mmCIF file of N, CA and C in Angstrom:
data_model
loop_
_atom_site.group_PDB
_atom_site.id
_atom_site.type_symbol
_atom_site.label_atom_id
_atom_site.label_comp_id
_atom_site.label_asym_id
_atom_site.label_seq_id
_atom_site.Cartn_x
_atom_site.Cartn_y
_atom_site.Cartn_z
ATOM 1 N N THR Z 21 0.768 -1.279 -0.109
ATOM 2 C CA THR Z 21 0.330 -0.284 0.234
ATOM 3 C C THR Z 21 0.948 1.220 0.020
ATOM 4 N N PHE Z 22 0.680 2.499 -1.198
ATOM 5 C CA PHE Z 22 1.352 3.355 -1.382
ATOM 6 C C PHE Z 22 0.500 4.243 -1.509
ATOM 7 N N TYR Z 23 0.457 5.782 -0.390
ATOM 8 C CA TYR Z 23 0.011 6.900 -0.592
ATOM 9 C C TYR Z 23 0.367 7.618 -1.232
ATOM 10 N N CYS Z 24 -0.030 8.748 -2.121
ATOM 11 C CA CYS Z 24 0.521 10.175 -2.951
ATOM 12 C C CYS Z 24 -0.703 11.176 -2.307
ATOM 13 N N SER Z 25 0.774 11.895 -2.310
ATOM 14 C CA SER Z 25 -0.396 13.552 -1.679
ATOM 15 C C SER Z 25 -0.057 13.943 -3.040
ATOM 16 N N ARG Z 26 -0.557 15.685 -3.487
ATOM 17 C CA ARG Z 26 -0.371 16.901 -3.443
ATOM 18 C C ARG Z 26 -1.707 17.131 -2.881
ATOM 19 N N ASP Z 27 -0.355 18.798 -2.652
ATOM 20 C CA ASP Z 27 -2.124 19.938 -2.589
ATOM 21 C C ASP Z 27 -3.094 20.163 -1.230
ATOM 22 N N GLY Z 28 -2.701 18.920 -0.813
ATOM 23 C CA GLY Z 28 -3.398 18.575 0.603
ATOM 24 C C GLY Z 28 -4.957 17.278 0.237
ATOM 25 N N GLU Z 29 -4.514 16.904 -0.207
ATOM 26 C CA GLU Z 29 -5.173 15.574 -0.905
ATOM 27 C C GLU Z 29 -4.163 13.988 -1.292
ATOM 28 N N THR Z 30 -4.711 13.433 -1.061
ATOM 29 C CA THR Z 30 -4.386 11.738 -0.888
ATOM 30 C C THR Z 30 -4.781 11.183 -1.526
ATOM 31 N N LEU Z 31 -4.298 10.060 -2.307
ATOM 32 C CA LEU Z 31 -4.753 9.071 -3.059
ATOM 33 C C LEU Z 31 -4.029 7.552 -2.506
ATOM 34 N N THR Z 32 -4.566 6.651 -2.464
ATOM 35 C CA THR Z 32 -4.776 5.495 -2.326
ATOM 36 C C THR Z 32 -4.162 4.405 -3.192
ATOM 37 N N ASN Z 33 -3.366 3.822 -3.789
ATOM 38 C CA ASN Z 33 -2.450 3.454 -4.451
ATOM 39 C C ASN Z 33 -2.365 3.454 -5.915
ATOM 40 N N LYS Z 34 -2.617 4.975 -5.593
ATOM 41 C CA LYS Z 34 -2.999 5.702 -6.619
ATOM 42 C C LYS Z 34 -2.095 7.212 -7.350
ATOM 43 N N CYS Z 35 -1.937 7.386 -8.265
ATOM 44 C CA CYS Z 35 -0.721 8.188 -8.629
ATOM 45 C C CYS Z 35 -1.909 9.177 -9.588
ATOM 46 N N PHE Z 36 -1.649 11.046 -9.313
ATOM 47 C CA PHE Z 36 -2.710 11.822 -10.254
ATOM 48 C C PHE Z 36 -1.721 11.728 -11.444
ATOM 49 N N GLU Z 37 -2.266 11.366 -12.414
ATOM 50 C CA GLU Z 37 -2.353 11.595 -13.715
ATOM 51 C C GLU Z 37 -1.877 10.165 -13.891
ATOM 52 N N ASN Z 38 -1.428 9.170 -13.423
ATOM 53 C CA ASN Z 38 -1.228 7.777 -12.535
ATOM 54 C C ASN Z 38 0.724 8.186 -13.166
ATOM 55 N N LYS Z 39 1.325 9.410 -12.904
ATOM 56 C CA LYS Z 39 2.441 9.889 -12.621
ATOM 57 C C LYS Z 39 2.920 9.868 -10.729
ATOM 58 N N VAL Z 40 4.674 8.856 -11.256
ATOM 59 C CA VAL Z 40 4.600 9.076 -9.774
ATOM 60 C C VAL Z 40 5.682 10.782 -9.707
ATOM 61 N N SER Z 41 5.806 11.564 -10.820
ATOM 62 C CA SER Z 41 6.443 12.884 -10.410
ATOM 63 C C SER Z 41 4.991 13.662 -10.315
ATOM 64 N N THR Z 42 3.831 13.639 -10.508
ATOM 65 C CA THR Z 42 3.455 14.046 -9.324
ATOM 66 C C THR Z 42 2.963 14.122 -8.424
ATOM 67 N N CYS Z 43 3.490 13.485 -7.910
ATOM 68 C CA CYS Z 43 3.659 13.299 -5.726
ATOM 69 C C CYS Z 43 4.321 14.445 -5.410
ATOM 70 N N THR Z 44 3.389 14.615 -4.039
ATOM 71 C CA THR Z 44 5.036 15.078 -3.530
ATOM 72 C C THR Z 44 5.284 14.771 -2.229
ATOM 73 N N ASN Z 45 4.750 13.860 -1.929
ATOM 74 C CA ASN Z 45 4.782 13.231 -0.812
ATOM 75 C C ASN Z 45 4.537 12.375 -1.054
ATOM 76 N N LEU Z 46 5.114 10.851 -0.939
ATOM 77 C CA LEU Z 46 5.036 9.625 -1.015
ATOM 78 C C LEU Z 46 5.382 9.038 -0.649
ATOM 79 N N THR Z 47 4.413 7.943 0.470
ATOM 80 C CA THR Z 47 4.754 6.720 1.745
ATOM 81 C C THR Z 47 4.486 5.417 1.179
ATOM 82 N N PHE Z 48 5.614 4.772 1.684
ATOM 83 C CA PHE Z 48 4.559 3.026 1.609
ATOM 84 C C PHE Z 48 4.391 2.823 2.655
ATOM 85 N N THR Z 49 3.277 1.577 3.104
ATOM 86 C CA THR Z 49 3.458 1.425 4.771
ATOM 87 C C THR Z 49 4.746 0.474 4.115
ATOM 88 N N GLU Z 50 5.407 -0.220 3.922
ATOM 89 C CA GLU Z 50 5.802 -1.324 4.198
ATOM 90 C C GLU Z 50 7.055 -1.025 2.710
ATOM 91 N N THR Z 51 8.789 -1.537 3.600
ATOM 92 C CA THR Z 51 9.211 -0.819 2.540
ATOM 93 C C THR Z 51 9.544 -2.511 1.628
ATOM 94 N N THR Z 52 9.380 -2.286 0.461
ATOM 95 C CA THR Z 52 9.879 -3.412 -0.570
ATOM 96 C C THR Z 52 10.641 -3.427 -1.412
ATOM 97 N N MET Z 53 10.805 -4.694 -2.332
ATOM 98 C CA MET Z 53 11.521 -3.573 -3.327
ATOM 99 C C MET Z 53 10.881 -2.427 -4.733
ATOM 100 N N VAL Z 54 9.892 -3.007 -4.674
ATOM 101 C CA VAL Z 54 8.599 -1.733 -4.794
ATOM 102 C C VAL Z 54 8.704 -0.570 -4.297
ATOM 103 N N SER Z 55 8.716 -0.454 -2.795
ATOM 104 C CA SER Z 55 9.289 0.751 -2.560
ATOM 105 C C SER Z 55 10.009 1.493 -3.085
ATOM 106 N N GLU Z 56 10.793 0.242 -2.686
ATOM 107 C CA GLU Z 56 12.746 0.874 -2.246
ATOM 108 C C GLU Z 56 13.139 2.128 -4.142
ATOM 109 N N TRP Z 57 12.838 1.071 -5.172
ATOM 110 C CA TRP Z 57 12.738 1.760 -6.404
ATOM 111 C C TRP Z 57 11.865 2.851 -7.061
ATOM 112 N N GLY Z 58 10.865 2.422 -6.442
ATOM 113 C CA GLY Z 58 9.388 3.628 -6.607
ATOM 114 C C GLY Z 58 8.722 3.012 -7.845
ATOM 115 N N LEU Z 59 8.743 1.547 -8.103
ATOM 116 C CA LEU Z 59 8.044 0.757 -9.620
ATOM 117 C C LEU Z 59 6.646 0.496 -8.918
ATOM 118 N N ILE Z 60 5.925 2.007 -9.107
ATOM 119 C CA ILE Z 60 4.410 1.983 -9.267
ATOM 120 C C ILE Z 60 3.933 2.962 -10.094
ATOM 121 N N CYS Z 61 2.914 3.185 -10.390
ATOM 122 C CA CYS Z 61 2.310 3.871 -11.668
ATOM 123 C C CYS Z 61 2.276 3.912 -13.156
ATOM 124 N N ASP Z 62 3.539 4.963 -13.797
ATOM 125 C CA ASP Z 62 3.672 4.452 -15.105
ATOM 126 C C ASP Z 62 5.661 4.498 -14.438
ATOM 127 N N ASN Z 63 6.067 3.551 -13.718
ATOM 128 C CA ASN Z 63 7.278 2.629 -13.742
ATOM 129 C C ASN Z 63 7.008 1.484 -12.949
ATOM 130 N N ASN Z 64 5.398 0.836 -13.049
ATOM 131 C CA ASN Z 64 4.821 -0.443 -12.628
ATOM 132 C C ASN Z 64 5.561 -1.477 -14.248
ATOM 133 N N TRP Z 65 5.815 -0.798 -15.219
ATOM 134 C CA TRP Z 65 5.998 -1.919 -16.231
ATOM 135 C C TRP Z 65 8.311 -2.376 -15.979
ATOM 136 N N LEU Z 66 8.561 -1.584 -15.059
ATOM 137 C CA LEU Z 66 9.891 -2.174 -14.972
ATOM 138 C C LEU Z 66 10.084 -3.460 -13.613
ATOM 139 N N SER Z 67 8.879 -3.630 -12.943
ATOM 140 C CA SER Z 67 8.638 -4.472 -11.963
ATOM 141 C C SER Z 67 8.257 -5.595 -13.125
ATOM 142 N N LYS Z 68 7.713 -6.025 -14.148
ATOM 143 C CA LYS Z 68 7.659 -6.683 -14.820
ATOM 144 C C LYS Z 68 8.695 -6.911 -16.119
ATOM 145 N N ALA Z 69 9.565 -6.032 -16.142
ATOM 146 C CA ALA Z 69 10.832 -6.010 -16.814
ATOM 147 C C ALA Z 69 11.823 -7.563 -16.337
ATOM 148 N N THR Z 70 11.577 -7.572 -14.914
ATOM 149 C CA THR Z 70 13.157 -8.302 -14.180
ATOM 150 C C THR Z 70 12.245 -9.550 -14.427
ATOM 151 N N MET Z 71 10.651 -10.070 -14.892
ATOM 152 C CA MET Z 71 10.668 -11.528 -15.014
ATOM 153 C C MET Z 71 11.340 -11.189 -16.668
ATOM 154 N N SER Z 72 10.571 -10.728 -17.167
ATOM 155 C CA SER Z 72 11.620 -10.771 -18.860
ATOM 156 C C SER Z 72 12.559 -10.393 -19.254
ATOM 157 N N ALA Z 73 13.604 -10.600 -18.600
ATOM 158 C CA ALA Z 73 15.013 -10.334 -18.234
ATOM 159 C C ALA Z 73 15.004 -11.730 -17.445
ATOM 160 N N LEU Z 74 14.780 -11.905 -16.993
ATOM 161 C CA LEU Z 74 15.105 -13.484 -16.896
ATOM 162 C C LEU Z 74 14.383 -14.553 -17.400
ATOM 163 N N MET Z 75 13.601 -14.926 -18.200
ATOM 164 C CA MET Z 75 12.733 -14.542 -19.301
ATOM 165 C C MET Z 75 13.805 -15.286 -20.308
ATOM 166 N N PHE Z 76 14.404 -13.800 -20.573
ATOM 167 C CA PHE Z 76 15.221 -13.986 -21.776
ATOM 168 C C PHE Z 76 16.432 -14.454 -21.205
ATOM 169 N N GLY Z 77 17.299 -14.997 -20.295
ATOM 170 C CA GLY Z 77 17.706 -15.472 -19.748
ATOM 171 C C GLY Z 77 18.302 -17.050 -19.940
ATOM 172 N N PHE Z 78 17.033 -17.203 -19.988
ATOM 173 C CA PHE Z 78 16.783 -18.808 -20.023
ATOM 174 C C PHE Z 78 16.831 -19.035 -21.250
ATOM 175 N N LEU Z 79 16.386 -17.829 -22.173
ATOM 176 C CA LEU Z 79 16.115 -18.783 -23.932
ATOM 177 C C LEU Z 79 17.702 -18.530 -24.609
ATOM 178 N N VAL Z 80 18.613 -17.684 -23.411
ATOM 179 C CA VAL Z 80 19.981 -17.453 -24.011
ATOM 180 C C VAL Z 80 21.117 -18.330 -23.947
ATOM 181 N N GLY Z 81 20.676 -18.608 -22.738
ATOM 182 C CA GLY Z 81 20.828 -19.477 -22.025
ATOM 183 C C GLY Z 81 21.361 -21.123 -22.472
ATOM 184 N N ALA Z 82 19.251 -21.204 -22.979
ATOM 185 C CA ALA Z 82 19.901 -22.817 -23.191
ATOM 186 C C ALA Z 82 20.477 -23.300 -24.511
ATOM 187 N N LEU Z 83 21.012 -21.800 -25.234
ATOM 188 C CA LEU Z 83 21.043 -21.683 -26.322
ATOM 189 C C LEU Z 83 22.492 -22.243 -26.804
ATOM 190 N N LEU Z 84 22.996 -21.486 -25.077
ATOM 191 C CA LEU Z 84 24.796 -21.407 -25.656
ATOM 192 C C LEU Z 84 25.420 -22.274 -24.235
ATOM 193 N N LEU Z 85 24.845 -22.990 -23.447
ATOM 194 C CA LEU Z 85 24.951 -24.081 -22.414
ATOM 195 C C LEU Z 85 24.844 -25.683 -22.843
ATOM 196 N N GLY Z 86 23.908 -25.070 -23.069
ATOM 197 C CA GLY Z 86 24.066 -26.691 -24.154
ATOM 198 C C GLY Z 86 24.944 -26.983 -25.271
ATOM 199 N N ASN Z 87 25.187 -26.157 -25.677
ATOM 200 C CA ASN Z 87 26.923 -27.028 -27.092
ATOM 201 C C ASN Z 87 27.449 -26.538 -25.762
ATOM 202 N N LEU Z 88 28.176 -25.595 -24.380
ATOM 203 C CA LEU Z 88 28.984 -25.831 -23.753
ATOM 204 C C LEU Z 88 29.606 -26.761 -23.332
ATOM 205 N N ALA Z 89 28.137 -27.585 -22.985
ATOM 206 C CA ALA Z 89 27.973 -28.829 -22.092
ATOM 207 C C ALA Z 89 29.115 -30.085 -22.538
ATOM 208 N N ASP Z 90 28.833 -29.922 -23.732
ATOM 209 C CA ASP Z 90 28.903 -30.560 -25.200
ATOM 210 C C ASP Z 90 30.034 -31.342 -25.351
ATOM 211 N N ARG Z 91 30.597 -29.609 -25.361
ATOM 212 C CA ARG Z 91 31.839 -28.656 -24.791
ATOM 213 C C ARG Z 91 33.068 -29.863 -24.073
ATOM 214 N N ILE Z 92 32.750 -29.486 -22.872
ATOM 215 C CA ILE Z 92 32.913 -29.288 -21.411
ATOM 216 C C ILE Z 92 32.789 -30.460 -21.128
ATOM 217 N N GLY Z 93 31.506 -30.602 -20.795
ATOM 218 C CA GLY Z 93 30.796 -32.263 -20.424
ATOM 219 C C GLY Z 93 30.162 -31.817 -19.468
ATOM 220 N N ARG Z 94 29.930 -32.732 -18.938
ATOM 221 C CA ARG Z 94 27.814 -32.550 -18.136
ATOM 222 C C ARG Z 94 27.892 -31.768 -16.449
ATOM 223 N N LYS Z 95 29.311 -32.350 -15.883
ATOM 224 C CA LYS Z 95 30.031 -32.143 -14.389
ATOM 225 C C LYS Z 95 30.567 -30.783 -14.369
ATOM 226 N N SER Z 96 31.006 -30.437 -15.668
ATOM 227 C CA SER Z 96 31.710 -29.093 -15.752
ATOM 228 C C SER Z 96 30.995 -28.842 -16.041
ATOM 229 N N ASN Z 97 30.009 -28.051 -16.472
ATOM 230 C CA ASN Z 97 28.772 -28.098 -17.042
ATOM 231 C C ASN Z 97 27.516 -27.112 -15.786
ATOM 232 N N LEU Z 98 27.740 -28.023 -15.094
ATOM 233 C CA LEU Z 98 27.024 -28.387 -14.045
ATOM 234 C C LEU Z 98 27.148 -27.756 -12.931
ATOM 235 N N VAL Z 99 29.576 -27.546 -12.642
ATOM 236 C CA VAL Z 99 29.994 -26.606 -11.865
ATOM 237 C C VAL Z 99 29.679 -25.650 -11.971
ATOM 238 N N LEU Z 100 29.878 -25.188 -12.951
ATOM 239 C CA LEU Z 100 30.041 -23.585 -13.827
ATOM 240 C C LEU Z 100 28.596 -23.563 -13.626
ATOM 241 N N THR Z 101 27.486 -23.573 -13.672
ATOM 242 C CA THR Z 101 26.457 -23.144 -14.240
ATOM 243 C C THR Z 101 25.985 -23.048 -12.407
ATOM 244 N N LEU Z 102 26.298 -24.148 -11.533
ATOM 245 C CA LEU Z 102 25.430 -23.887 -10.102
ATOM 246 C C LEU Z 102 26.788 -23.050 -9.263
ATOM 247 N N LEU Z 103 27.709 -22.432 -10.151
ATOM 248 C CA LEU Z 103 28.606 -21.233 -9.293
ATOM 249 C C LEU Z 103 27.482 -20.111 -9.466
ATOM 250 N N GLY Z 104 27.525 -19.998 -11.462
ATOM 251 C CA GLY Z 104 26.797 -18.423 -11.125
ATOM 252 C C GLY Z 104 25.285 -18.283 -10.882
ATOM 253 N N MET Z 105 24.417 -19.899 -10.524
ATOM 254 C CA MET Z 105 23.791 -19.178 -10.112
ATOM 255 C C MET Z 105 23.463 -18.909 -8.705
ATOM 256 N N LEU Z 106 24.146 -20.028 -7.557
ATOM 257 C CA LEU Z 106 24.591 -18.810 -6.298
ATOM 258 C C LEU Z 106 25.994 -17.111 -6.174
ATOM 259 N N PHE Z 107 26.286 -17.574 -7.361
ATOM 260 C CA PHE Z 107 26.862 -16.168 -7.165
ATOM 261 C C PHE Z 107 26.129 -13.976 -8.070
ATOM 262 N N PHE Z 108 25.575 -15.204 -8.597
ATOM 263 C CA PHE Z 108 24.236 -13.897 -8.811
ATOM 264 C C PHE Z 108 23.211 -13.991 -8.457
ATOM 265 N N ASN Z 109 22.553 -14.987 -7.609
ATOM 266 C CA ASN Z 109 21.309 -14.851 -6.640
ATOM 267 C C ASN Z 109 21.918 -14.215 -5.546
ATOM 268 N N LEU Z 110 22.742 -14.440 -5.111
ATOM 269 C CA LEU Z 110 23.810 -13.011 -3.801
ATOM 270 C C LEU Z 110 23.282 -12.285 -4.764
ATOM 271 N N VAL Z 111 23.822 -11.654 -6.379
ATOM 272 C CA VAL Z 111 24.107 -10.198 -6.545
ATOM 273 C C VAL Z 111 22.847 -9.653 -6.409
ATOM 274 N N SER Z 112 21.292 -10.305 -6.855
ATOM 275 C CA SER Z 112 20.544 -9.787 -6.732
ATOM 276 C C SER Z 112 19.846 -9.449 -5.476
ATOM 277 N N ALA Z 113 19.761 -10.905 -4.301
ATOM 278 C CA ALA Z 113 19.324 -9.691 -3.330
ATOM 279 C C ALA Z 113 20.740 -9.320 -2.385
ATOM 280 N N SER Z 114 21.870 -9.221 -3.145
ATOM 281 C CA SER Z 114 22.204 -7.276 -1.818
ATOM 282 C C SER Z 114 22.383 -5.730 -3.047
ATOM 283 N N THR Z 115 21.781 -6.133 -4.102
ATOM 284 C CA THR Z 115 21.585 -4.931 -4.869
ATOM 285 C C THR Z 115 21.032 -3.601 -3.789
ATOM 286 N N SER Z 116 21.340 -2.948 -4.023
ATOM 287 C CA SER Z 116 21.019 -1.583 -3.987
ATOM 288 C C SER Z 116 20.037 -0.653 -5.629
ATOM 289 N N GLN Z 117 20.200 -1.647 -6.503
ATOM 290 C CA GLN Z 117 20.554 -0.508 -8.105
ATOM 291 C C GLN Z 117 20.321 -1.066 -9.105
ATOM 292 N N TYR Z 118 18.426 -0.849 -9.479
ATOM 293 C CA TYR Z 118 17.212 -1.831 -10.197
ATOM 294 C C TYR Z 118 18.530 -2.357 -11.555
ATOM 295 N N SER Z 119 18.716 -1.890 -11.939
ATOM 296 C CA SER Z 119 19.809 -2.003 -12.899
ATOM 297 C C SER Z 119 20.637 -3.008 -13.284
ATOM 298 N N VAL Z 120 21.465 -3.295 -11.678
ATOM 299 C CA VAL Z 120 22.625 -4.168 -10.667
ATOM 300 C C VAL Z 120 21.165 -5.583 -11.270
ATOM 301 N N TYR Z 121 20.477 -4.962 -10.454
ATOM 302 C CA TYR Z 121 19.338 -6.342 -9.846
ATOM 303 C C TYR Z 121 19.220 -6.629 -11.703
ATOM 304 N N LEU Z 122 18.427 -5.712 -12.832
ATOM 305 C CA LEU Z 122 18.333 -6.377 -13.573
ATOM 306 C C LEU Z 122 18.948 -7.868 -14.246
ATOM 307 N N MET Z 123 20.649 -7.218 -14.418
ATOM 308 C CA MET Z 123 21.212 -7.624 -14.821
ATOM 309 C C MET Z 123 21.496 -9.212 -14.292
ATOM 310 N N SER Z 124 21.307 -8.933 -13.381
ATOM 311 C CA SER Z 124 21.528 -10.043 -12.273
ATOM 312 C C SER Z 124 20.586 -11.429 -12.386
ATOM 313 N N ARG Z 125 19.187 -11.028 -12.620
ATOM 314 C CA ARG Z 125 18.127 -11.934 -12.944
ATOM 315 C C ARG Z 125 18.370 -12.054 -14.344
ATOM 316 N N PHE Z 126 18.600 -11.223 -14.770
ATOM 317 C CA PHE Z 126 18.930 -12.516 -16.321
ATOM 318 C C PHE Z 126 20.146 -12.757 -16.558
ATOM 319 N N CYS Z 127 20.558 -13.060 -15.745
ATOM 320 C CA CYS Z 127 22.468 -14.758 -15.453
ATOM 321 C C CYS Z 127 21.868 -14.858 -14.569
ATOM 322 N N VAL Z 128 21.409 -15.349 -13.273
ATOM 323 C CA VAL Z 128 20.779 -16.188 -13.334
ATOM 324 C C VAL Z 128 19.837 -16.910 -13.980
ATOM 325 N N GLY Z 129 19.080 -16.479 -14.988
ATOM 326 C CA GLY Z 129 17.950 -17.600 -15.799
ATOM 327 C C GLY Z 129 19.393 -17.591 -16.458
ATOM 328 N N PHE Z 130 19.895 -17.109 -17.054
ATOM 329 C CA PHE Z 130 20.868 -17.889 -18.475
ATOM 330 C C PHE Z 130 21.344 -19.191 -17.036
ATOM 331 N N PHE Z 131 21.726 -19.151 -15.849
ATOM 332 C CA PHE Z 131 22.477 -20.350 -15.748
ATOM 333 C C PHE Z 131 22.188 -21.216 -15.048
ATOM 334 N N VAL Z 132 20.459 -21.359 -14.595
ATOM 335 C CA VAL Z 132 19.285 -21.736 -14.250
ATOM 336 C C VAL Z 132 19.352 -22.842 -15.754
ATOM 337 N N SER Z 133 19.065 -22.646 -16.886
ATOM 338 C CA SER Z 133 18.675 -22.676 -18.048
ATOM 339 C C SER Z 133 19.671 -24.186 -18.327
ATOM 340 N N GLY Z 134 20.790 -23.634 -18.085
ATOM 341 C CA GLY Z 134 22.431 -24.726 -18.657
ATOM 342 C C GLY Z 134 21.982 -25.158 -17.289
ATOM 343 N N ASN Z 135 22.033 -25.558 -16.152
ATOM 344 C CA ASN Z 135 21.337 -26.208 -15.169
ATOM 345 C C ASN Z 135 19.894 -27.332 -14.962
ATOM 346 N N ILE Z 136 19.668 -26.728 -15.869
ATOM 347 C CA ILE Z 136 18.606 -27.733 -15.873
ATOM 348 C C ILE Z 136 18.671 -29.377 -17.426
ATOM 349 N N LEU Z 137 19.461 -28.208 -18.348
ATOM 350 C CA LEU Z 137 19.903 -28.544 -19.777
ATOM 351 C C LEU Z 137 20.993 -29.718 -19.544
ATOM 352 N N SER Z 138 21.901 -29.394 -18.286
ATOM 353 C CA SER Z 138 23.506 -30.785 -17.666
ATOM 354 C C SER Z 138 22.120 -31.709 -16.914
ATOM 355 N N VAL Z 139 21.845 -31.339 -16.221
ATOM 356 C CA VAL Z 139 20.858 -31.892 -14.729
ATOM 357 C C VAL Z 139 20.336 -33.157 -15.623
ATOM 358 N N VAL Z 140 19.070 -32.900 -16.756
ATOM 359 C CA VAL Z 140 18.294 -33.821 -17.041
ATOM 360 C C VAL Z 140 19.168 -34.103 -18.236
ATOM 361 N N VAL Z 141 20.037 -34.190 -19.250
ATOM 362 C CA VAL Z 141 20.292 -34.914 -19.459
ATOM 363 C C VAL Z 141 21.495 -35.828 -19.500
ATOM 364 N N LEU Z 142 22.531 -35.409 -17.909
ATOM 365 C CA LEU Z 142 23.331 -36.390 -16.580
ATOM 366 C C LEU Z 142 21.956 -37.442 -16.648
ATOM 367 N N MET Z 143 20.731 -37.448 -15.912
ATOM 368 C CA MET Z 143 20.126 -38.260 -15.453
ATOM 369 C C MET Z 143 19.663 -38.992 -16.889
ATOM 370 N N SER Z 144 19.162 -38.775 -18.068
ATOM 371 C CA SER Z 144 18.765 -39.608 -18.814
ATOM 372 C C SER Z 144 19.140 -41.150 -19.498
ATOM 373 N N GLU Z 145 21.272 -40.284 -19.307
ATOM 374 C CA GLU Z 145 22.257 -40.838 -19.073
ATOM 375 C C GLU Z 145 22.748 -41.806 -18.872
ATOM 376 N N ILE Z 146 22.427 -42.167 -17.158
ATOM 377 C CA ILE Z 146 22.556 -42.449 -15.262
ATOM 378 C C ILE Z 146 21.460 -43.534 -15.655
#
């Protein structure tokens, strides 16, 4: 829940003219990613972009890491992708900048898809 105020008038969960910049006072009831980066009203699309970055990472990772696993081996690829997932999940959990968060979500998707490919093929070969 957030409150947008200007000229003595307050709206709940809405912005004047659907723009964050029209609020002279913006108050959130809890601290979240949405409140920290102001992902409301006309900036709401930025919260959706994080899932798009993750899915795009899945796509690119599946295309590239499958071939890499063929070249370096499934177990080596599994270790590489686990380390990548660990590192970029830590980055996304600890960053305070939206752009770094977005890039780290892409990288998480990239390494998750490579990890899944390696695990599925290793399990089918056993």
